[in-house]
Short mmCIF file of C-alpha atoms in Angstrom, two decimals:
data_model
loop_
_atom_site.label_atom_id
_atom_site.label_comp_id
_atom_site.label_asym_id
_atom_site.label_seq_id
_atom_site.Cartn_x
_atom_site.Cartn_y
_atom_site.Cartn_z
CA UNK A 20 -32.21 -15.79 2.24
CA UNK A 21 -28.72 -16.95 1.36
CA UNK A 22 -26.08 -14.33 0.60
CA UNK A 23 -22.38 -14.57 -0.22
CA UNK A 24 -19.21 -12.77 0.78
CA UNK A 25 -15.51 -13.55 0.29
CA UNK A 26 -13.28 -13.10 3.35
CA UNK A 27 -9.49 -13.14 3.59
CA UNK A 28 -7.72 -13.22 6.93
CA UNK A 29 -4.44 -15.04 6.52
CA UNK A 30 -4.12 -18.79 6.02
CA UNK A 31 -7.48 -19.93 4.73
CA UNK A 32 -7.44 -23.18 6.74
CA UNK A 33 -8.06 -21.37 10.01
CA UNK A 34 -10.49 -18.81 8.58
CA UNK A 35 -12.60 -21.61 7.09
CA UNK A 36 -12.57 -23.62 10.33
CA UNK A 37 -13.60 -20.52 12.28
CA UNK A 38 -16.44 -19.59 9.93
CA UNK A 39 -17.72 -23.15 9.67
CA UNK A 40 -18.51 -22.96 13.40
CA UNK A 41 -20.75 -19.91 13.04
CA UNK A 42 -24.51 -20.51 13.20
CA UNK A 43 -26.04 -19.18 10.00
CA UNK A 44 -23.05 -20.03 7.81
CA UNK A 45 -24.44 -22.40 5.20
CA UNK A 46 -21.27 -23.32 3.28
CA UNK A 47 -17.61 -22.36 2.85
CA UNK A 48 -14.98 -23.02 0.22
CA UNK A 49 -11.33 -21.97 0.27
CA UNK A 50 -9.63 -20.52 -2.76
CA UNK A 51 -7.69 -17.70 -4.31
CA UNK A 52 -9.30 -14.29 -4.92
CA UNK A 53 -8.56 -11.21 -6.97
CA UNK A 54 -5.35 -12.45 -8.52
CA UNK A 55 -3.90 -11.90 -11.99
CA UNK A 56 -3.44 -15.56 -12.93
CA UNK A 57 -6.30 -17.78 -14.10
CA UNK A 58 -6.82 -20.78 -11.80
CA UNK A 59 -3.50 -20.57 -9.97
CA UNK A 60 -2.06 -23.46 -7.98
CA UNK A 61 -1.21 -23.16 -4.30
CA UNK A 62 2.47 -23.23 -5.21
CA UNK A 63 1.99 -20.32 -7.64
CA UNK A 64 0.04 -18.30 -5.07
CA UNK A 65 2.80 -18.86 -2.49
CA UNK A 66 5.34 -17.17 -4.78
CA UNK A 67 3.45 -13.90 -4.43
CA UNK A 68 3.53 -13.46 -8.20
CA UNK A 69 -0.21 -14.09 -8.75
CA UNK A 70 -1.52 -11.27 -6.57
CA UNK A 71 -4.15 -13.66 -5.20
CA UNK A 72 -5.28 -13.68 -1.57
CA UNK A 73 -6.08 -16.88 0.30
CA UNK A 74 -9.82 -16.38 0.71
CA UNK A 75 -12.91 -18.14 2.02
CA UNK A 76 -16.08 -18.03 -0.07
CA UNK A 77 -18.89 -17.85 2.48
CA UNK A 78 -22.57 -18.54 1.91
CA UNK A 79 -24.67 -17.44 4.85
CA UNK A 80 -28.33 -17.16 5.77
CA UNK A 81 -28.91 -13.48 6.45
CA UNK A 82 -32.02 -14.32 8.47
CA UNK A 83 -29.75 -16.14 10.97
CA UNK A 84 -26.63 -13.96 10.88
CA UNK A 85 -25.98 -10.49 9.55
CA UNK A 86 -22.96 -9.52 7.50
CA UNK A 87 -21.80 -7.29 10.37
CA UNK A 88 -21.98 -10.22 12.82
CA UNK A 89 -20.03 -12.39 10.39
CA UNK A 90 -17.38 -9.70 10.03
CA UNK A 91 -17.21 -9.36 13.82
CA UNK A 92 -16.37 -13.08 14.12
CA UNK A 93 -13.53 -12.77 11.61
CA UNK A 94 -12.10 -9.53 12.98
CA UNK A 95 -12.19 -10.79 16.55
CA UNK A 96 -9.78 -13.50 15.35
CA UNK A 97 -7.35 -11.61 13.08
CA UNK A 98 -5.24 -8.46 13.16
CA UNK A 99 -6.54 -6.04 10.52
CA UNK A 100 -3.54 -3.70 10.99
CA UNK A 101 -0.85 -6.02 9.62
CA UNK A 102 -0.15 -5.72 5.90
CA UNK A 103 0.39 -9.04 4.13
CA UNK A 104 0.74 -10.92 7.40
CA UNK A 105 -1.34 -12.89 9.88
CA UNK A 106 0.31 -14.77 12.72
CA UNK A 107 3.63 -16.14 11.50
CA UNK A 108 2.47 -16.20 7.85
CA UNK A 109 3.97 -13.47 5.68
CA UNK A 110 3.23 -12.70 2.03
CA UNK A 111 0.68 -10.91 -0.11
CA UNK A 112 -1.51 -14.02 -0.15
CA UNK A 113 -2.04 -13.58 3.62
CA UNK A 114 -3.45 -10.05 3.41
CA UNK A 115 -6.82 -9.33 4.98
CA UNK A 116 -9.65 -8.45 2.67
CA UNK A 117 -13.37 -8.36 2.16
CA UNK A 118 -14.46 -9.02 -1.41
CA UNK A 119 -18.09 -8.35 -2.15
CA UNK A 120 -20.39 -9.31 -5.02
CA UNK A 121 -23.37 -7.21 -3.89
CA UNK A 122 -22.59 -3.51 -4.22
CA UNK A 123 -24.76 -2.83 -1.13
CA UNK A 124 -22.26 -4.80 0.97
CA UNK A 125 -19.46 -2.32 0.22
CA UNK A 126 -20.93 0.40 2.45
CA UNK A 127 -21.68 -2.11 5.22
CA UNK A 128 -18.08 -3.36 5.18
CA UNK A 129 -16.55 0.09 5.03
CA UNK A 130 -18.72 1.29 7.93
CA UNK A 131 -17.79 -1.80 9.95
CA UNK A 132 -14.06 -1.17 9.44
CA UNK A 133 -14.48 2.52 10.22
CA UNK A 134 -16.08 1.65 13.56
CA UNK A 135 -13.48 -1.07 14.19
CA UNK A 136 -10.66 1.45 13.70
CA UNK A 137 -11.52 3.00 17.08
CA UNK A 138 -10.34 -0.21 18.78
CA UNK A 139 -6.90 -0.11 17.11
CA UNK A 140 -4.05 2.38 17.46
CA UNK A 141 -2.49 1.38 14.15
CA UNK A 142 -4.36 1.98 10.90
CA UNK A 143 -6.53 -0.85 9.55
CA UNK A 144 -5.14 -2.07 6.22
CA UNK A 145 -7.88 -4.56 5.29
CA UNK A 146 -8.93 -4.04 1.69
CA UNK A 147 -12.60 -3.79 0.72
CA UNK A 148 -12.96 -4.48 -2.99
CA UNK A 149 -15.38 -5.99 -5.45
CA UNK A 150 -14.66 -9.63 -6.20
CA UNK A 151 -12.91 -9.82 -9.57
CA UNK A 152 -12.24 -13.56 -9.56
CA UNK A 153 -12.15 -16.56 -7.29
CA UNK A 154 -10.65 -19.97 -8.02
CA UNK A 155 -11.28 -22.89 -5.68
CA UNK A 156 -8.17 -24.22 -3.99
CA UNK A 157 -7.05 -27.79 -4.44
CA UNK A 158 -9.21 -30.41 -2.73
CA UNK A 159 -6.66 -31.16 -0.01
CA UNK A 160 -7.08 -27.56 1.25
CA UNK A 161 -10.88 -27.82 1.58
CA UNK A 162 -11.87 -28.33 5.24
CA UNK A 163 -8.17 -28.96 5.91
CA UNK A 164 -8.34 -28.67 9.70
CA UNK A 165 -11.34 -30.98 9.84
CA UNK A 166 -9.36 -33.58 7.88
CA UNK A 167 -6.18 -32.85 9.86
CA UNK A 168 -7.10 -32.20 13.50
CA UNK A 169 -4.24 -30.49 15.26
CA UNK A 170 -2.93 -29.08 11.98
CA UNK A 171 -1.37 -25.64 11.78
CA UNK A 172 -3.68 -22.68 12.45
CA UNK A 173 -2.95 -19.02 13.17
CA UNK A 174 -6.43 -18.57 14.65
CA UNK A 175 -7.39 -19.74 18.13
CA UNK A 176 -10.23 -22.19 17.62
CA UNK A 177 -10.74 -23.35 21.22
#
């Protein structure tokens, strides 16, 4: 059965490319989540004034991959202890977050991060919140690294 989750882990180009490689992921779309501006542009999000996080909308087949396994893939690739920063990217739009639509996913995500905390000396700052809104990013951002091999990415994809 297909389920959805919204994952933020810095620049959405790399997060999308990473998740697209995961067996059981059915579809991804990059966009802006939980901001205060309706349908913001990339330029607006980059100002930090919208409160939106660069996020990947993930549809996955939970008979092929669990939410915990999906989270493990993401958190093996990012640093959940840096606030508003991943790699060289700095700003509120680069914060890490898990935005759920199914209330049952909240406890799963919180338990995952609680267990993950044991592997880190610094506190985990990833937010776990209900999804309030999500606006698809401009078309040129969708599957950006597939369209631009060798493009910038803060996540190791090799």
